[in-house]
CSV table of C-alpha atoms and ligand atoms in Angstrom, one decimal:
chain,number,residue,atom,x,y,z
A,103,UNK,CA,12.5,36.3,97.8
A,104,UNK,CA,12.3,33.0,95.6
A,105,UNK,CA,9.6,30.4,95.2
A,106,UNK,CA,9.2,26.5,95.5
A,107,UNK,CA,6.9,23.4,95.7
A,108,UNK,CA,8.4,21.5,98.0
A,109,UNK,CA,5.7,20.7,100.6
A,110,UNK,CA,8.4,20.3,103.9
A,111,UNK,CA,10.7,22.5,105.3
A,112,UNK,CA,13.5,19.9,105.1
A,113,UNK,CA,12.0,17.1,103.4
A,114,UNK,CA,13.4,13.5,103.6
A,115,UNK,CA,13.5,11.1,100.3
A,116,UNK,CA,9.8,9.8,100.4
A,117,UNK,CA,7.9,13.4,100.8
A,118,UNK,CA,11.0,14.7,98.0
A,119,UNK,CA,9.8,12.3,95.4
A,120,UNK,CA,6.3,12.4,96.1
A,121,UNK,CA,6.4,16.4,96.0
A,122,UNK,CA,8.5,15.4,92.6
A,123,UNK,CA,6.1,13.8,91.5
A,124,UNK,CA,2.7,16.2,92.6
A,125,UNK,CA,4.5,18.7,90.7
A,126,UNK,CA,5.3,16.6,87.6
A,127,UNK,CA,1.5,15.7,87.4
A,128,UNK,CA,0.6,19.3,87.8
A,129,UNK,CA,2.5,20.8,85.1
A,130,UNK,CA,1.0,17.7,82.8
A,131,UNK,CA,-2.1,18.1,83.7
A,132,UNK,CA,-4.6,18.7,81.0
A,133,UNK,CA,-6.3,22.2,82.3
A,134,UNK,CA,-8.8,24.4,80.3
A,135,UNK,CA,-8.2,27.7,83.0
A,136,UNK,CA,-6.3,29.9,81.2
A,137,UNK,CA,-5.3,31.5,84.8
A,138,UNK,CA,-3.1,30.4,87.8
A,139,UNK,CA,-5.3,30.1,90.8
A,140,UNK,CA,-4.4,32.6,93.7
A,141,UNK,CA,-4.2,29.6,96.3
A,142,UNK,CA,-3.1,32.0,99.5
A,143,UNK,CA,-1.9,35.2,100.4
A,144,UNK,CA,0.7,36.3,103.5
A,145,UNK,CA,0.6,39.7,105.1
A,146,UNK,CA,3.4,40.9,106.7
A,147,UNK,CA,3.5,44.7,108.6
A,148,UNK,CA,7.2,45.5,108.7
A,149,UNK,CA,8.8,48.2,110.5
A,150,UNK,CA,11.0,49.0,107.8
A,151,UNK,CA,12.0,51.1,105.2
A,152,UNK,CA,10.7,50.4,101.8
A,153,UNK,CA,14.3,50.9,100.1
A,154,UNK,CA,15.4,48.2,102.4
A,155,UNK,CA,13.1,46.0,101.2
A,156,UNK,CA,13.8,46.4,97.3
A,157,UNK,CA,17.1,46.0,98.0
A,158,UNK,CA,16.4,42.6,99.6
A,159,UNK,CA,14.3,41.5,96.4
A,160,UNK,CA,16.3,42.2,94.4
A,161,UNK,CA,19.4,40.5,96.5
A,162,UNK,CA,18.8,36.8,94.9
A,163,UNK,CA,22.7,36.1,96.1
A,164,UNK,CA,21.8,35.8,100.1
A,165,UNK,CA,19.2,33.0,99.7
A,166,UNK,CA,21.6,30.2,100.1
A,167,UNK,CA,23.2,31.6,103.2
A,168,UNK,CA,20.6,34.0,104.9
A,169,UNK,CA,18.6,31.1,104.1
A,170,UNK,CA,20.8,28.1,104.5
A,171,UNK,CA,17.8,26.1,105.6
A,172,UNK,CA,15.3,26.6,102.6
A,173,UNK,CA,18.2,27.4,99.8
A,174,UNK,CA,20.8,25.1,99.1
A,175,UNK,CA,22.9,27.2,96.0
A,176,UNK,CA,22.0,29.7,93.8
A,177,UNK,CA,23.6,30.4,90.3
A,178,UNK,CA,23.0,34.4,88.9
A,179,UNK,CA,22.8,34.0,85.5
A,180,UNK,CA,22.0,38.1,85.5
A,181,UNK,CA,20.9,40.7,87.8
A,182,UNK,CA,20.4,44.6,87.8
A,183,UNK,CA,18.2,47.2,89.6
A,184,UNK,CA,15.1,45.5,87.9
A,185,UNK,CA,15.5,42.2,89.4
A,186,UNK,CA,17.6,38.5,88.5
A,187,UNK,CA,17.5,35.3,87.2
A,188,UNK,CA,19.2,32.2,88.5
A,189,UNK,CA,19.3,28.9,89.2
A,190,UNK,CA,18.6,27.6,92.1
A,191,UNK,CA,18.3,24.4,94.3
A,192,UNK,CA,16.1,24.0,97.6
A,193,UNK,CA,17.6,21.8,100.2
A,194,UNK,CA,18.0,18.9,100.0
A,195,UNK,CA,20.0,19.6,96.5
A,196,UNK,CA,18.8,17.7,94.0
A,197,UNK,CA,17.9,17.0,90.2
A,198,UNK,CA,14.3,17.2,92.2
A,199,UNK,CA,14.8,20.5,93.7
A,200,UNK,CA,16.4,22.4,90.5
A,201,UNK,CA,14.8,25.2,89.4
A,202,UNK,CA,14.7,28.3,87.7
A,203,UNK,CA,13.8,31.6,88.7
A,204,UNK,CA,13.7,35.1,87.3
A,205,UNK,CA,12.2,38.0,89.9
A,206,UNK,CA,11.2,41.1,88.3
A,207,UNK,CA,10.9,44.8,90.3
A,208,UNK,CA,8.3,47.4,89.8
A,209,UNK,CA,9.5,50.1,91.6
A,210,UNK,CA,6.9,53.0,90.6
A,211,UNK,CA,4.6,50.4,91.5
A,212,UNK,CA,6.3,49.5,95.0
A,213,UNK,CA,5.6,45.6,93.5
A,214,UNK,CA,7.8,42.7,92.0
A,215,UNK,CA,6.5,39.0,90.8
A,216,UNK,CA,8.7,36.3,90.9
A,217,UNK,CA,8.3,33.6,88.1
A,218,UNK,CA,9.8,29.8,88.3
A,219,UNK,CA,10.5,29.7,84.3
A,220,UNK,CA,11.6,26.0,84.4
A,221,UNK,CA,12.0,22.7,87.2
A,222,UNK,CA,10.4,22.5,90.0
A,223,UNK,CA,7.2,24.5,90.3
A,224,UNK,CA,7.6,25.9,86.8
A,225,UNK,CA,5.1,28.1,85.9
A,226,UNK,CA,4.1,29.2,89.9
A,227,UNK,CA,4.1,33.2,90.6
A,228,UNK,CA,4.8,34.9,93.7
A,229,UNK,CA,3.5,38.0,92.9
A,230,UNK,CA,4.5,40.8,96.2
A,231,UNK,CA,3.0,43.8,97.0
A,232,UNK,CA,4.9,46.5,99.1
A,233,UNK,CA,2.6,49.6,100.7
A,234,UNK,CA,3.9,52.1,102.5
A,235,UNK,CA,2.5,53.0,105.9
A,236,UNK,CA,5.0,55.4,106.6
A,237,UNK,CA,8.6,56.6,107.1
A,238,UNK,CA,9.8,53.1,108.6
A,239,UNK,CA,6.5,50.9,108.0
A,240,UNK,CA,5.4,49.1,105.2
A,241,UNK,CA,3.1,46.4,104.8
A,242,UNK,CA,3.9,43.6,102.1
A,243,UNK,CA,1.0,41.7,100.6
A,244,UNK,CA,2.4,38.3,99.3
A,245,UNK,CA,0.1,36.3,96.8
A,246,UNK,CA,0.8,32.8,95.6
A,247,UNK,CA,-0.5,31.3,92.5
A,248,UNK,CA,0.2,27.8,91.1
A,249,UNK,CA,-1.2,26.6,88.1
A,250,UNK,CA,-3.0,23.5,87.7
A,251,UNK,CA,-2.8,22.5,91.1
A,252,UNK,CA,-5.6,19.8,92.1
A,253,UNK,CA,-8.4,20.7,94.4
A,254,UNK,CA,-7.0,18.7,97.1
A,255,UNK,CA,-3.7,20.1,97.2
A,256,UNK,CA,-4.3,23.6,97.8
A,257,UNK,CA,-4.6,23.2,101.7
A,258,UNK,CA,-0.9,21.3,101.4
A,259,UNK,CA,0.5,24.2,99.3
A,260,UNK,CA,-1.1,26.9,100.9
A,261,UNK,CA,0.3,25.6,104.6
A,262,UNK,CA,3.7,25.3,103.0
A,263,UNK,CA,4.2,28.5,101.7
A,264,UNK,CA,2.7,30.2,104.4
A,265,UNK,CA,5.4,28.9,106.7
A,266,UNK,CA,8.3,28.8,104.5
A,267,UNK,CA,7.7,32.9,103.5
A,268,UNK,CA,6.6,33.7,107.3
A,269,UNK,CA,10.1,31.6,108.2
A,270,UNK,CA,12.3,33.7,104.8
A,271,UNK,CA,10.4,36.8,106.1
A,272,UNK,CA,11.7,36.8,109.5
A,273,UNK,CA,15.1,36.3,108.4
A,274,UNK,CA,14.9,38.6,106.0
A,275,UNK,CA,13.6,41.4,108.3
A,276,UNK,CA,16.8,40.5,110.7
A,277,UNK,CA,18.8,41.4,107.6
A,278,UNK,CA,17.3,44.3,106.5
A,279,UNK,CA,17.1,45.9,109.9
A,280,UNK,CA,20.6,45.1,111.1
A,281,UNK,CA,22.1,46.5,108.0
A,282,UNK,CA,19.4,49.4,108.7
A,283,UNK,CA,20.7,50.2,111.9
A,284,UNK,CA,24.7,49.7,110.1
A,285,UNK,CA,24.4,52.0,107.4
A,286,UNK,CA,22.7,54.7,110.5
A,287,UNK,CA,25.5,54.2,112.6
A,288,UNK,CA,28.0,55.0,109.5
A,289,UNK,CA,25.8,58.4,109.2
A,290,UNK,CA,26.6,59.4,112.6
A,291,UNK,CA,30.1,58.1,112.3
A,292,UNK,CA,30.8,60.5,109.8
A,293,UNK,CA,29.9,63.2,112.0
A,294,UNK,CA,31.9,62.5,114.6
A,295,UNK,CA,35.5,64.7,115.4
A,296,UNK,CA,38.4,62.7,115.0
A,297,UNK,CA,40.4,64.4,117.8
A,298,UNK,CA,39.1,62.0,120.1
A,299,UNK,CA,41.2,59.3,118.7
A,300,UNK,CA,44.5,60.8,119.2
A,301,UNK,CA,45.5,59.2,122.5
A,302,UNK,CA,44.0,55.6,121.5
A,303,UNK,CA,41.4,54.2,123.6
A,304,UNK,CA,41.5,51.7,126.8
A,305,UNK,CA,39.7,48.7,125.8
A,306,UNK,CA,39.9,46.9,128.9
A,307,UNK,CA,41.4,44.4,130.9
A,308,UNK,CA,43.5,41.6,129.0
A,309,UNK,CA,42.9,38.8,131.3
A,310,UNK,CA,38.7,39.3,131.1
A,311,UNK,CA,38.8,39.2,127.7
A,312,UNK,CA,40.4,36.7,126.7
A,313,UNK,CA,37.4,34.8,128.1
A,314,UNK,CA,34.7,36.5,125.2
A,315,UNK,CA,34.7,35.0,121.8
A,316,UNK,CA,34.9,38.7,120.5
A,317,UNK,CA,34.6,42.2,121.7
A,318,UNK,CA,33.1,45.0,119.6
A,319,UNK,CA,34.7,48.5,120.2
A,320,UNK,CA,34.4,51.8,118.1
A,321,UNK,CA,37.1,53.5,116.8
A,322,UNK,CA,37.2,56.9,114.7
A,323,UNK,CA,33.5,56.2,114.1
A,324,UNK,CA,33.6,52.3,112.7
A,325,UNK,CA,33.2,49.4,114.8
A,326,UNK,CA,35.7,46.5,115.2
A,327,UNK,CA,36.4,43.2,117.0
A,328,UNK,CA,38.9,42.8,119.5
A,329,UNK,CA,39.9,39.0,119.6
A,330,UNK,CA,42.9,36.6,121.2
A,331,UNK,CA,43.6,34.6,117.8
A,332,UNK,CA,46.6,32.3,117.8
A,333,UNK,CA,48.6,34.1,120.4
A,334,UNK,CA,48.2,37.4,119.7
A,335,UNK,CA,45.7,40.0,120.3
A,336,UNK,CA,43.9,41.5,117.0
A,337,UNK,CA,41.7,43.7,115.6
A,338,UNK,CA,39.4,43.9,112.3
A,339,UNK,CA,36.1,45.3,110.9
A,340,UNK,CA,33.1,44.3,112.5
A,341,UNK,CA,31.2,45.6,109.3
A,342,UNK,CA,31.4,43.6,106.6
A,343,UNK,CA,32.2,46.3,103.6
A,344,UNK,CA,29.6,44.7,101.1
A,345,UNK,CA,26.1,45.1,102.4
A,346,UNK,CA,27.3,46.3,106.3
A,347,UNK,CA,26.9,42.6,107.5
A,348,UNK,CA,28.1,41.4,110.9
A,349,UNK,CA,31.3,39.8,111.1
A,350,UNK,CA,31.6,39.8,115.1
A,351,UNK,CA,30.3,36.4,115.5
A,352,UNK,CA,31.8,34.5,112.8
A,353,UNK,CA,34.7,32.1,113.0
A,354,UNK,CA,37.8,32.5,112.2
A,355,UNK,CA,39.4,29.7,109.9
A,356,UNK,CA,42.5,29.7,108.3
A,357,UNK,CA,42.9,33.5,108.9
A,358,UNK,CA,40.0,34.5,107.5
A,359,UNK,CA,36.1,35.2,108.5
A,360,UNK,CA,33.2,34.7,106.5
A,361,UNK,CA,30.0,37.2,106.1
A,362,UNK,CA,26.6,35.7,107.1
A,363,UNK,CA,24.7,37.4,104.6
A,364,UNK,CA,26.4,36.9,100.7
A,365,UNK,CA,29.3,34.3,102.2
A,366,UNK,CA,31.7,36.4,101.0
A,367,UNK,CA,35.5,35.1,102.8
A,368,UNK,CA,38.2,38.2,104.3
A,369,UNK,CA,41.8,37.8,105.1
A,370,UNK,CA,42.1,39.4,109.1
A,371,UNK,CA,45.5,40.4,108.4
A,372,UNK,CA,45.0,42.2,105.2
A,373,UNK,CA,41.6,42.6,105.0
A,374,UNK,CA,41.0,41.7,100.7
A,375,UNK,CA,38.0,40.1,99.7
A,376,UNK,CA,38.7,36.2,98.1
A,377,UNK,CA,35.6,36.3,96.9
A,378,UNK,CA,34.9,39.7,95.2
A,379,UNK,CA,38.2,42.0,94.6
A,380,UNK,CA,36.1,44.7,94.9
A,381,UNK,CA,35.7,44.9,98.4
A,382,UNK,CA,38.6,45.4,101.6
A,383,UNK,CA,37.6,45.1,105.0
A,384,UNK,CA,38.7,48.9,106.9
A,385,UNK,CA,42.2,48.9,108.4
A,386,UNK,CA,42.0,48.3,111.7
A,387,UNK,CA,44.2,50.6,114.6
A,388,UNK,CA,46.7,48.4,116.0
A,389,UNK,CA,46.1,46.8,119.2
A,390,UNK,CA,48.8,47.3,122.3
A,391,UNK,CA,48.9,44.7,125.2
A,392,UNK,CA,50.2,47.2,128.3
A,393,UNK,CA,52.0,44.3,130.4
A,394,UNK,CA,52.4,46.3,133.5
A,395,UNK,CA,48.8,47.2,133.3
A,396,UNK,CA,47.1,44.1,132.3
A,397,UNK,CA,45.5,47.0,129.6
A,398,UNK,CA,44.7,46.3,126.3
A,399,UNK,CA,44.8,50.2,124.1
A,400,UNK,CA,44.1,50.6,120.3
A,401,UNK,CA,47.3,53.1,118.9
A,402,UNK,CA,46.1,56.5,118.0
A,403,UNK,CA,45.2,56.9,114.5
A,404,UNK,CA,45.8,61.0,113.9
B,547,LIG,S1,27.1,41.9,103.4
B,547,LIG,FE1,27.2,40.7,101.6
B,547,LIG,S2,28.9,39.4,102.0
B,547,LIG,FE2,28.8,40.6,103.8
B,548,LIG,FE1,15.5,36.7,101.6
């Protein structure tokens, strides 16, 4: 989770400079507190898992794309298990909206602070607080402190972060709790006899659908999309192999699909990862039109 001072969700080119320019008077204003001001807080009760939620700290690479609407590009100039550092620009992207950002994980003490080291807002801290409340609850206490931030201004900034980190948190929860139920589903998967698959499996009639945009099926215990793409019926993971994210609903351009979550871009036909070499979508089973039958039938796999 990152941090800004932009006072509008999508802000148009008066509110950008004058939030340019709030935030160039604040970081030259003379100031004899030798402490940033706590000007709100956000509580959030999640019914997640706490290791979901480190790993979503300390994913800075989703922000642009999870959060196309607040992030407009992010640069990692490092990252590890204790956190990142990057560059980053809010939307709209611009010399005004440039900043960066290193967030920092606590994980004995279930907290992590994220710092805006230069641009805009430099000097703010989000400083985030996860507490356990069980198995599958947790409840995060957010605090947001700006420095040398005028009296008048703290209503402004406090509305603004409210709604932009109630607005990242939802999204975020989405994320977390799909991948959640993903990496659950690959548990019972595993357990699953293979036997099953032997025969193949009826997927249904042809001619129904060709109407849907995509139809999920499981098969030996991994989920895949059926669609009608250029003529030809075809099949590919419906789990994206980086972080378990959906690639059912995406679009398919140029022969290739693109993840929600991290952007990352897959060839359909041979499933290999443009964007990180490290990752291959599963093979898919081969999908057989019956045309007696109208049937549609994946080809056994054992
Ligand atoms: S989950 Fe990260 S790119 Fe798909
Ligand atoms: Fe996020």
């Amino acid at each position: 989770m990152s941090q800004s001072s932009v006072l509008n969700h999508s802000p148009n080119l008066y509110q950008l400079l004058g939030n340019f320019l709030v935030d160039k008077y604040r970081r030259y204003r003379l100031s004899s507190a030798n402490t940033s001001p706590l000007i709100c807080s956000l509580v959030q009760h999640l019914p997640i898992r706490i290791e979901r939620m480190f790993e979503n700290a300390i994913d800075g690479e989703h922000l642009p794309f999870l959060h196309s609407s607040t992030f407009a590009e992010i640069n990692i100039l490092e990252s590890g298990r204790w956190g990142w550092e990057a560059e980053l620009y809010m939307r709209p992207k611009s010399f005004m909206t440039k900043m960066r950002i290193r967030l920092e994980l606590d994980r004995e003490r279930n907290c992590w602070v994220t710092k805006t080291l230069s641009g805009l807002g430099k000097g703010t801290e989000i400083r985030t607080h996860a507490i356990p409340k069980g198995e599958n609850q947790i409840k995060v206490v957010i605090d947001f402190y700006v420095p040398k931030l005028p009296g008048f201004l703290h209503k402004k900034y406090s509305e603004y972060y409210l709604s932009t980190y109630q607005r990242l948190y939802e999204e975020d929860f989405s994320m977390m709790s799909e991948r959640q139920l993903a990496l659950d589903f690959n548990k019972q998967g595993a357990r699953r006899p293979r036997t099953e698959y032997t025969e193949g499996i009826n997927l249904g009639l042809a001619s129904v659908l060709q109407s849907e945009k995509s139809t999920m099926f499981v098969f030996d215990g991994k989920k895949y999309c059926l669609r009608f793409y250029q003529d030809k019926w075809i099949a590919y993971s419906a789990t994206c192999p980086h972080m378990l994210g959906p690639l059912n609903e995406s679009e398919i351009a140029d022969g290739h699909i693109v993840c929600p979550w991290h952007n990352y871009r897959f060839d359909i036909n041979t499933g290999q990862c443009s964007s990180n070499a490290n990752y291959c979508l599963t093979t898919p089973p081969d999908i057989y039109h019956d045309p007696a039958t109208d049937e549609l039938w994946t080809t056994g796999r054992v």
